Amino acid sequence: MPLPRRLMLSAGLAGLALSRTAQGQVVTAGDPAAPWAAAPLAAAHPDPRVRALAWAVLAPNPHNRQPWIAELPDGAPGTVVLRCDLDRRLPVTDPFDRQITIGLGAFVELFRMAAAQQGLAAEVTPFPEGEPRPRLDGRPVALIRLAPGGVADPLFAHAAARRSVKRPFDMARPVPEAALAVLAAAVTSGFGAATDPARVAAIRDLAWRAWLVEARDEAAHRESVDLMRLGAAAVAAQPDGISLYGPGIEEGVASGQVTRAAMLPGRPGYGMMVERYQAMLAATPAYVWTTSPGDSRAEAFAAGRDWLRLNLAATGLGLSLHPVSQALQEFPAMAGPYAEARAMLGGGGVVQMLGRLGYGPAVPATPRWPVETRIRRA
């Protein structure tokens, strides 16, 4: 898909040669994982905002939609205006853009950390022109101003190694209580965790039933299927959404067996997807979640900043974290599991994020659009 004309290229990052990600994955320019290797190389860019943005684009976000547009105003060299790319929302499963807002919050927190590494403090004003309701609109999500005085955050050391591990975890390795204390200390919002087998089983059952609700709802499932990038060529052309590529997938794509149509109910791919997800959930020794007192835009934004910090803290402990947010989605068919999640985990507030926690295998970096495609010169 061609890039929007409104997004202007930012010079200085186009010369990425053969390099490696933090986990040793070899990448070259044009590789969908190249932005992970490019982020450290951006230190040579003359604009400190671009240096920090090269890291921010690696932030976790729902369905890998990468919904951010960083506007760099002329005449304001220390300012970034963050807007949502409204074409990258999830209107069916995220009808109020709460999860998209969380992704944007994660982006800003990683930007803040990357700026602090340069000795710059990032003053963040969420929704400076008001909180849009019921959905996000063209108004800024955040106004960021850089100034001298940033203090390095130790969690930033794990930014390049962070992964969302959508694989079975090692059930022979329980998550220690000491690790949960470290995770709790990394966030500012409400934090919950479960390692007790009975509690974990109850949450796993809820997560599984919620996943089935989404998978059986035609519009919700179609939203995910439409975002699938099948095969390496498709991922390279459009490095967002749900990327499925690698050994086995490439042959299936080439033979016409792995298609979006095959992922619809009643088709072979759908059955395989159900089996894979159920097995993955079964191999979950712990869950963590975050909460907020209310459901304001600012609280969802702050939850995203905490989710980024929680991810980095887990990475630093050698733990794997994988969001399982189906029960937190606010479309009509999910009303039952949503109410259960709030009652089970919310403590009277709003459950913002829920994730599987454990020791998982090494996985490749999630594809990303290069930072220069996410920048708009204003």
PDB file of N, CA, C and O in Angstrom, residues 34-98:
ATOM      1  N   ALA A  34      13.776  -3.902  10.094  1.00  0.00           N
ATOM      2  CA  ALA A  34      14.876  -2.935  10.064  1.00  0.00           C
ATOM      3  C   ALA A  34      14.725  -1.799  11.075  1.00  0.00           C
ATOM      4  O   ALA A  34      15.732  -1.352  11.639  1.00  0.00           O
ATOM      5  N   PRO A  35      13.518  -1.277  11.340  1.00  0.00           N
ATOM      6  CA  PRO A  35      13.428  -0.189  12.322  1.00  0.00           C
ATOM      7  C   PRO A  35      13.982  -0.544  13.703  1.00  0.00           C
ATOM      8  O   PRO A  35      14.438   0.343  14.428  1.00  0.00           O
ATOM      9  N   TRP A  36      13.985  -1.832  14.065  1.00  0.00           N
ATOM     10  CA  TRP A  36      14.534  -2.221  15.361  1.00  0.00           C
ATOM     11  C   TRP A  36      16.048  -2.039  15.381  1.00  0.00           C
ATOM     12  O   TRP A  36      16.620  -1.662  16.408  1.00  0.00           O
ATOM     13  N   ALA A  37      16.699  -2.312  14.273  1.00  0.00           N
ATOM     14  CA  ALA A  37      18.135  -2.090  14.190  1.00  0.00           C
ATOM     15  C   ALA A  37      18.467  -0.629  13.924  1.00  0.00           C
ATOM     16  O   ALA A  37      19.547  -0.150  14.278  1.00  0.00           O
ATOM     17  N   ALA A  38      17.533   0.079  13.286  1.00  0.00           N
ATOM     18  CA  ALA A  38      17.777   1.473  12.927  1.00  0.00           C
ATOM     19  C   ALA A  38      17.718   2.402  14.125  1.00  0.00           C
ATOM     20  O   ALA A  38      18.350   3.469  14.126  1.00  0.00           O
ATOM     21  N   ALA A  39      16.957   2.033  15.162  1.00  0.00           N
ATOM     22  CA  ALA A  39      16.771   2.951  16.292  1.00  0.00           C
ATOM     23  C   ALA A  39      18.099   3.379  16.920  1.00  0.00           C
ATOM     24  O   ALA A  39      18.329   4.582  17.115  1.00  0.00           O
ATOM     25  N   PRO A  40      19.027   2.457  17.242  1.00  0.00           N
ATOM     26  CA  PRO A  40      20.298   2.924  17.800  1.00  0.00           C
ATOM     27  C   PRO A  40      21.106   3.767  16.811  1.00  0.00           C
ATOM     28  O   PRO A  40      21.818   4.693  17.209  1.00  0.00           O
ATOM     29  N   LEU A  41      20.981   3.449  15.507  1.00  0.00           N
ATOM     30  CA  LEU A  41      21.734   4.191  14.498  1.00  0.00           C
ATOM     31  C   LEU A  41      21.222   5.619  14.333  1.00  0.00           C
ATOM     32  O   LEU A  41      21.937   6.484  13.811  1.00  0.00           O
ATOM     33  N   ALA A  42      19.988   5.863  14.771  1.00  0.00           N
ATOM     34  CA  ALA A  42      19.418   7.205  14.638  1.00  0.00           C
ATOM     35  C   ALA A  42      20.120   8.226  15.512  1.00  0.00           C
ATOM     36  O   ALA A  42      19.875   9.424  15.395  1.00  0.00           O
ATOM     37  N   ALA A  43      21.017   7.767  16.373  1.00  0.00           N
ATOM     38  CA  ALA A  43      21.764   8.696  17.234  1.00  0.00           C
ATOM     39  C   ALA A  43      22.555   9.708  16.424  1.00  0.00           C
ATOM     40  O   ALA A  43      22.924  10.767  16.936  1.00  0.00           O
ATOM     41  N   ALA A  44      22.798   9.389  15.150  1.00  0.00           N
ATOM     42  CA  ALA A  44      23.551  10.316  14.294  1.00  0.00           C
ATOM     43  C   ALA A  44      22.667  11.381  13.662  1.00  0.00           C
ATOM     44  O   ALA A  44      23.182  12.305  13.031  1.00  0.00           O
ATOM     45  N   HIS A  45      21.358  11.273  13.819  1.00  0.00           N
ATOM     46  CA  HIS A  45      20.464  12.244  13.183  1.00  0.00           C
ATOM     47  C   HIS A  45      20.582  13.600  13.881  1.00  0.00           C
ATOM     48  O   HIS A  45      20.672  13.666  15.110  1.00  0.00           O
ATOM     49  N   PRO A  46      20.564  14.702  13.130  1.00  0.00           N
ATOM     50  CA  PRO A  46      20.751  16.018  13.763  1.00  0.00           C
ATOM     51  C   PRO A  46      19.584  16.486  14.618  1.00  0.00           C
ATOM     52  O   PRO A  46      19.761  17.368  15.469  1.00  0.00           O
ATOM     53  N   ASP A  47      18.388  15.939  14.411  1.00  0.00           N
ATOM     54  CA  ASP A  47      17.207  16.396  15.137  1.00  0.00           C
ATOM     55  C   ASP A  47      16.942  15.454  16.310  1.00  0.00           C
ATOM     56  O   ASP A  47      16.664  14.268  16.114  1.00  0.00           O
ATOM     57  N   PRO A  48      17.018  15.939  17.559  1.00  0.00           N
ATOM     58  CA  PRO A  48      16.794  15.067  18.718  1.00  0.00           C
ATOM     59  C   PRO A  48      15.402  14.460  18.733  1.00  0.00           C
ATOM     60  O   PRO A  48      15.197  13.385  19.304  1.00  0.00           O
ATOM     61  N   ARG A  49      14.426  15.128  18.122  1.00  0.00           N
ATOM     62  CA  ARG A  49      13.076  14.568  18.076  1.00  0.00           C
ATOM     63  C   ARG A  49      13.054  13.304  17.237  1.00  0.00           C
ATOM     64  O   ARG A  49      12.424  12.305  17.607  1.00  0.00           O
ATOM     65  N   VAL A  50      13.742  13.329  16.103  1.00  0.00           N
ATOM     66  CA  VAL A  50      13.791  12.147  15.233  1.00  0.00           C
ATOM     67  C   VAL A  50      14.562  11.028  15.917  1.00  0.00           C
ATOM     68  O   VAL A  50      14.200   9.848  15.799  1.00  0.00           O
ATOM     69  N   ARG A  51      15.607  11.381  16.645  1.00  0.00           N
ATOM     70  CA  ARG A  51      16.357  10.363  17.376  1.00  0.00           C
ATOM     71  C   ARG A  51      15.454   9.629  18.365  1.00  0.00           C
ATOM     72  O   ARG A  51      15.528   8.404  18.506  1.00  0.00           O
ATOM     73  N   ALA A  52      14.609  10.371  19.052  1.00  0.00           N
ATOM     74  CA  ALA A  52      13.692   9.739  20.007  1.00  0.00           C
ATOM     75  C   ALA A  52      12.545   9.021  19.299  1.00  0.00           C
ATOM     76  O   ALA A  52      12.098   7.958  19.733  1.00  0.00           O
ATOM     77  N   LEU A  53      12.060   9.577  18.207  1.00  0.00           N
ATOM     78  CA  LEU A  53      10.956   8.951  17.469  1.00  0.00           C
ATOM     79  C   LEU A  53      11.373   7.609  16.881  1.00  0.00           C
ATOM     80  O   LEU A  53      10.536   6.697  16.747  1.00  0.00           O
ATOM     81  N   ALA A  54      12.647   7.465  16.528  1.00  0.00           N
ATOM     82  CA  ALA A  54      13.122   6.194  15.981  1.00  0.00           C
ATOM     83  C   ALA A  54      12.930   5.060  16.986  1.00  0.00           C
ATOM     84  O   ALA A  54      12.749   3.891  16.594  1.00  0.00           O
ATOM     85  N   TRP A  55      12.956   5.386  18.265  1.00  0.00           N
ATOM     86  CA  TRP A  55      12.650   4.393  19.302  1.00  0.00           C
ATOM     87  C   TRP A  55      11.147   4.285  19.541  1.00  0.00           C
ATOM     88  O   TRP A  55      10.613   3.186  19.726  1.00  0.00           O
ATOM     89  N   ALA A  56      10.467   5.408  19.544  1.00  0.00           N
ATOM     90  CA  ALA A  56       9.045   5.411  19.877  1.00  0.00           C
ATOM     91  C   ALA A  56       8.223   4.521  18.948  1.00  0.00           C
ATOM     92  O   ALA A  56       7.235   3.922  19.372  1.00  0.00           O
ATOM     93  N   VAL A  57       8.604   4.436  17.670  1.00  0.00           N
ATOM     94  CA  VAL A  57       7.830   3.620  16.731  1.00  0.00           C
ATOM     95  C   VAL A  57       7.906   2.136  17.050  1.00  0.00           C
ATOM     96  O   VAL A  57       7.167   1.329  16.461  1.00  0.00           O
ATOM     97  N   LEU A  58       8.745   1.735  17.988  1.00  0.00           N
ATOM     98  CA  LEU A  58       8.848   0.340  18.397  1.00  0.00           C
ATOM     99  C   LEU A  58       7.890  -0.011  19.536  1.00  0.00           C
ATOM    100  O   LEU A  58       7.876  -1.148  20.010  1.00  0.00           O
ATOM    101  N   ALA A  59       7.074   0.931  19.954  1.00  0.00           N
ATOM    102  CA  ALA A  59       6.185   0.718  21.098  1.00  0.00           C
ATOM    103  C   ALA A  59       5.117  -0.319  20.790  1.00  0.00           C
ATOM    104  O   ALA A  59       4.655  -0.446  19.654  1.00  0.00           O
ATOM    105  N   PRO A  60       4.673  -1.074  21.801  1.00  0.00           N
ATOM    106  CA  PRO A  60       3.562  -2.011  21.605  1.00  0.00           C
ATOM    107  C   PRO A  60       2.273  -1.266  21.314  1.00  0.00           C
ATOM    108  O   PRO A  60       2.052  -0.159  21.830  1.00  0.00           O
ATOM    109  N   ASN A  61       1.415  -1.858  20.504  1.00  0.00           N
ATOM    110  CA  ASN A  61       0.150  -1.208  20.142  1.00  0.00           C
ATOM    111  C   ASN A  61      -0.810  -2.252  19.601  1.00  0.00           C
ATOM    112  O   ASN A  61      -0.390  -3.301  19.118  1.00  0.00           O
ATOM    113  N   PRO A  62      -2.113  -2.017  19.681  1.00  0.00           N
ATOM    114  CA  PRO A  62      -3.094  -3.052  19.326  1.00  0.00           C
ATOM    115  C   PRO A  62      -3.056  -3.431  17.851  1.00  0.00           C
ATOM    116  O   PRO A  62      -3.064  -2.571  16.976  1.00  0.00           O
ATOM    117  N   HIS A  63      -3.010  -4.746  17.603  1.00  0.00           N
ATOM    118  CA  HIS A  63      -3.004  -5.293  16.239  1.00  0.00           C
ATOM    119  C   HIS A  63      -1.864  -4.711  15.393  1.00  0.00           C
ATOM    120  O   HIS A  63      -1.937  -4.702  14.175  1.00  0.00           O
ATOM    121  N   ASN A  64      -0.838  -4.193  16.055  1.00  0.00           N
ATOM    122  CA  ASN A  64       0.293  -3.573  15.362  1.00  0.00           C
ATOM    123  C   ASN A  64      -0.168  -2.543  14.331  1.00  0.00           C
ATOM    124  O   ASN A  64       0.395  -2.421  13.252  1.00  0.00           O
ATOM    125  N   ARG A  65      -1.166  -1.758  14.692  1.00  0.00           N
ATOM    126  CA  ARG A  65      -1.696  -0.755  13.761  1.00  0.00           C
ATOM    127  C   ARG A  65      -0.772   0.460  13.633  1.00  0.00           C
ATOM    128  O   ARG A  65      -0.887   1.217  12.673  1.00  0.00           O
ATOM    129  N   GLN A  66       0.122   0.660  14.620  1.00  0.00           N
ATOM    130  CA  GLN A  66       1.057   1.787  14.564  1.00  0.00           C
ATOM    131  C   GLN A  66       0.297   3.091  14.239  1.00  0.00           C
ATOM    132  O   GLN A  66       0.519   3.727  13.207  1.00  0.00           O
ATOM    133  N   PRO A  67      -0.616   3.498  15.132  1.00  0.00           N
ATOM    134  CA  PRO A  67      -1.572   4.564  14.804  1.00  0.00           C
ATOM    135  C   PRO A  67      -1.042   5.976  14.993  1.00  0.00           C
ATOM    136  O   PRO A  67      -1.818   6.919  15.096  1.00  0.00           O
ATOM    137  N   TRP A  68       0.251   6.138  15.025  1.00  0.00           N
ATOM    138  CA  TRP A  68       0.826   7.435  15.386  1.00  0.00           C
ATOM    139  C   TRP A  68       1.275   8.250  14.183  1.00  0.00           C
ATOM    140  O   TRP A  68       1.799   7.736  13.211  1.00  0.00           O
ATOM    141  N   ILE A  69       1.063   9.553  14.283  1.00  0.00           N
ATOM    142  CA  ILE A  69       1.636  10.540  13.372  1.00  0.00           C
ATOM    143  C   ILE A  69       2.335  11.580  14.251  1.00  0.00           C
ATOM    144  O   ILE A  69       1.698  12.214  15.093  1.00  0.00           O
ATOM    145  N   ALA A  70       3.628  11.727  14.062  1.00  0.00           N
ATOM    146  CA  ALA A  70       4.404  12.710  14.812  1.00  0.00           C
ATOM    147  C   ALA A  70       4.589  13.944  13.940  1.00  0.00           C
ATOM    148  O   ALA A  70       5.272  13.902  12.925  1.00  0.00           O
ATOM    149  N   GLU A  71       3.959  15.014  14.350  1.00  0.00           N
ATOM    150  CA  GLU A  71       4.012  16.272  13.597  1.00  0.00           C
ATOM    151  C   GLU A  71       5.120  17.142  14.183  1.00  0.00           C
ATOM    152  O   GLU A  71       5.134  17.408  15.385  1.00  0.00           O
ATOM    153  N   LEU A  72       6.060  17.562  13.323  1.00  0.00           N
ATOM    154  CA  LEU A  72       7.174  18.390  13.758  1.00  0.00           C
ATOM    155  C   LEU A  72       6.963  19.808  13.237  1.00  0.00           C
ATOM    156  O   LEU A  72       7.206  20.086  12.062  1.00  0.00           O
ATOM    157  N   PRO A  73       6.490  20.714  14.082  1.00  0.00           N
ATOM    158  CA  PRO A  73       6.163  22.069  13.611  1.00  0.00           C
ATOM    159  C   PRO A  73       7.407  22.863  13.231  1.00  0.00           C
ATOM    160  O   PRO A  73       8.411  22.856  13.937  1.00  0.00           O
ATOM    161  N   ASP A  74       7.325  23.562  12.136  1.00  0.00           N
ATOM    162  CA  ASP A  74       8.388  24.486  11.745  1.00  0.00           C
ATOM    163  C   ASP A  74       8.475  25.609  12.779  1.00  0.00           C
ATOM    164  O   ASP A  74       7.464  26.094  13.290  1.00  0.00           O
ATOM    165  N   GLY A  75       9.675  26.023  13.094  1.00  0.00           N
ATOM    166  CA  GLY A  75       9.848  27.124  14.021  1.00  0.00           C
ATOM    167  C   GLY A  75       9.733  26.730  15.481  1.00  0.00           C
ATOM    168  O   GLY A  75       9.808  27.584  16.351  1.00  0.00           O
ATOM    169  N   ALA A  76       9.549  25.425  15.765  1.00  0.00           N
ATOM    170  CA  ALA A  76       9.462  24.955  17.152  1.00  0.00           C
ATOM    171  C   ALA A  76      10.325  23.702  17.271  1.00  0.00           C
ATOM    172  O   ALA A  76       9.824  22.580  17.307  1.00  0.00           O
ATOM    173  N   PRO A  77      11.638  23.862  17.302  1.00  0.00           N
ATOM    174  CA  PRO A  77      12.549  22.718  17.179  1.00  0.00           C
ATOM    175  C   PRO A  77      12.466  21.698  18.298  1.00  0.00           C
ATOM    176  O   PRO A  77      12.916  20.565  18.126  1.00  0.00           O
ATOM    177  N   GLY A  78      11.911  22.047  19.426  1.00  0.00           N
ATOM    178  CA  GLY A  78      11.808  21.081  20.514  1.00  0.00           C
ATOM    179  C   GLY A  78      10.416  20.516  20.701  1.00  0.00           C
ATOM    180  O   GLY A  78      10.139  19.882  21.726  1.00  0.00           O
ATOM    181  N   THR A  79       9.537  20.700  19.728  1.00  0.00           N
ATOM    182  CA  THR A  79       8.125  20.347  19.904  1.00  0.00           C
ATOM    183  C   THR A  79       7.709  19.215  18.979  1.00  0.00           C
ATOM    184  O   THR A  79       8.092  19.166  17.818  1.00  0.00           O
ATOM    185  N   VAL A  80       6.899  18.296  19.512  1.00  0.00           N
ATOM    186  CA  VAL A  80       6.249  17.248  18.728  1.00  0.00           C
ATOM    187  C   VAL A  80       4.759  17.296  19.041  1.00  0.00           C
ATOM    188  O   VAL A  80       4.366  17.352  20.221  1.00  0.00           O
ATOM    189  N   VAL A  81       3.941  17.289  18.020  1.00  0.00           N
ATOM    190  CA  VAL A  81       2.495  17.172  18.184  1.00  0.00           C
ATOM    191  C   VAL A  81       2.114  15.768  17.733  1.00  0.00           C
ATOM    192  O   VAL A  81       2.287  15.420  16.565  1.00  0.00           O
ATOM    193  N   LEU A  82       1.629  14.965  18.657  1.00  0.00           N
ATOM    194  CA  LEU A  82       1.239  13.592  18.333  1.00  0.00           C
ATOM    195  C   LEU A  82      -0.237  13.548  17.985  1.00  0.00           C
ATOM    196  O   LEU A  82      -1.079  14.024  18.752  1.00  0.00           O
ATOM    197  N   ARG A  83      -0.530  12.989  16.825  1.00  0.00           N
ATOM    198  CA  ARG A  83      -1.917  12.795  16.398  1.00  0.00           C
ATOM    199  C   ARG A  83      -2.149  11.321  16.092  1.00  0.00           C
ATOM    200  O   ARG A  83      -1.201  10.569  15.837  1.00  0.00           O
ATOM    201  N   CYS A  84      -3.408  10.934  16.120  1.00  0.00           N
ATOM    202  CA  CYS A  84      -3.781   9.575  15.731  1.00  0.00           C
ATOM    203  C   CYS A  84      -4.040   9.540  14.233  1.00  0.00           C
ATOM    204  O   CYS A  84      -4.743  10.414  13.701  1.00  0.00           O
ATOM    205  N   ASP A  85      -3.467   8.558  13.562  1.00  0.00           N
ATOM    206  CA  ASP A  85      -3.830   8.300  12.167  1.00  0.00           C
ATOM    207  C   ASP A  85      -5.194   7.613  12.207  1.00  0.00           C
ATOM    208  O   ASP A  85      -5.312   6.434  12.546  1.00  0.00           O
ATOM    209  N   LEU A  86      -6.234   8.352  11.894  1.00  0.00           N
ATOM    210  CA  LEU A  86      -7.606   7.865  12.084  1.00  0.00           C
ATOM    211  C   LEU A  86      -7.933   6.667  11.198  1.00  0.00           C
ATOM    212  O   LEU A  86      -8.881   5.925  11.487  1.00  0.00           O
ATOM    213  N   ASP A  87      -7.159   6.448  10.148  1.00  0.00           N
ATOM    214  CA  ASP A  87      -7.380   5.289   9.289  1.00  0.00           C
ATOM    215  C   ASP A  87      -6.836   4.011   9.910  1.00  0.00           C
ATOM    216  O   ASP A  87      -7.065   2.922   9.370  1.00  0.00           O
ATOM    217  N   ARG A  88      -6.125   4.130  11.026  1.00  0.00           N
ATOM    218  CA  ARG A  88      -5.505   2.966  11.646  1.00  0.00           C
ATOM    219  C   ARG A  88      -6.210   2.525  12.927  1.00  0.00           C
ATOM    220  O   ARG A  88      -5.658   1.758  13.718  1.00  0.00           O
ATOM    221  N   ARG A  89      -7.416   2.975  13.119  1.00  0.00           N
ATOM    222  CA  ARG A  89      -8.169   2.549  14.295  1.00  0.00           C
ATOM    223  C   ARG A  89      -8.818   1.183  14.049  1.00  0.00           C
ATOM    224  O   ARG A  89      -8.743   0.619  12.960  1.00  0.00           O
ATOM    225  N   LEU A  90      -9.443   0.643  15.088  1.00  0.00           N
ATOM    226  CA  LEU A  90     -10.105  -0.666  15.025  1.00  0.00           C
ATOM    227  C   LEU A  90     -11.579  -0.456  15.364  1.00  0.00           C
ATOM    228  O   LEU A  90     -12.014  -0.689  16.490  1.00  0.00           O
ATOM    229  N   PRO A  91     -12.369  -0.005  14.410  1.00  0.00           N
ATOM    230  CA  PRO A  91     -13.728   0.441  14.720  1.00  0.00           C
ATOM    231  C   PRO A  91     -14.667  -0.645  15.250  1.00  0.00           C
ATOM    232  O   PRO A  91     -15.627  -0.325  15.943  1.00  0.00           O
ATOM    233  N   VAL A  92     -14.408  -1.908  14.935  1.00  0.00           N
ATOM    234  CA  VAL A  92     -15.312  -2.964  15.405  1.00  0.00           C
ATOM    235  C   VAL A  92     -14.972  -3.375  16.830  1.00  0.00           C
ATOM    236  O   VAL A  92     -15.816  -3.299  17.731  1.00  0.00           O
ATOM    237  N   THR A  93     -13.731  -3.814  17.050  1.00  0.00           N
ATOM    238  CA  THR A  93     -13.368  -4.351  18.358  1.00  0.00           C
ATOM    239  C   THR A  93     -12.944  -3.278  19.360  1.00  0.00           C
ATOM    240  O   THR A  93     -12.880  -3.540  20.563  1.00  0.00           O
ATOM    241  N   ASP A  94     -12.642  -2.087  18.885  1.00  0.00           N
ATOM    242  CA  ASP A  94     -12.236  -0.982  19.759  1.00  0.00           C
ATOM    243  C   ASP A  94     -13.083   0.245  19.414  1.00  0.00           C
ATOM    244  O   ASP A  94     -12.567   1.273  18.983  1.00  0.00           O
ATOM    245  N   PRO A  95     -14.401   0.153  19.587  1.00  0.00           N
ATOM    246  CA  PRO A  95     -15.297   1.180  19.051  1.00  0.00           C
ATOM    247  C   PRO A  95     -15.127   2.556  19.668  1.00  0.00           C
ATOM    248  O   PRO A  95     -15.559   3.552  19.072  1.00  0.00           O
ATOM    249  N   PHE A  96     -14.500   2.642  20.837  1.00  0.00           N
ATOM    250  CA  PHE A  96     -14.285   3.944  21.483  1.00  0.00           C
ATOM    251  C   PHE A  96     -12.814   4.356  21.447  1.00  0.00           C
ATOM    252  O   PHE A  96     -12.427   5.318  22.111  1.00  0.00           O
ATOM    253  N   ASP A  97     -11.992   3.609  20.716  1.00  0.00           N
ATOM    254  CA  ASP A  97     -10.570   3.922  20.534  1.00  0.00           C
ATOM    255  C   ASP A  97      -9.786   3.905  21.849  1.00  0.00           C
ATOM    256  O   ASP A  97      -8.741   4.552  21.960  1.00  0.00           O
ATOM    257  N   ARG A  98     -10.268   3.150  22.821  1.00  0.00           N
ATOM    258  CA  ARG A  98      -9.543   3.064  24.096  1.00  0.00           C
ATOM    259  C   ARG A  98      -8.208   2.343  23.907  1.00  0.00           C
ATOM    260  O   ARG A  98      -7.159   2.799  24.400  1.00  0.00           O
TER     261      ARG A  98
END
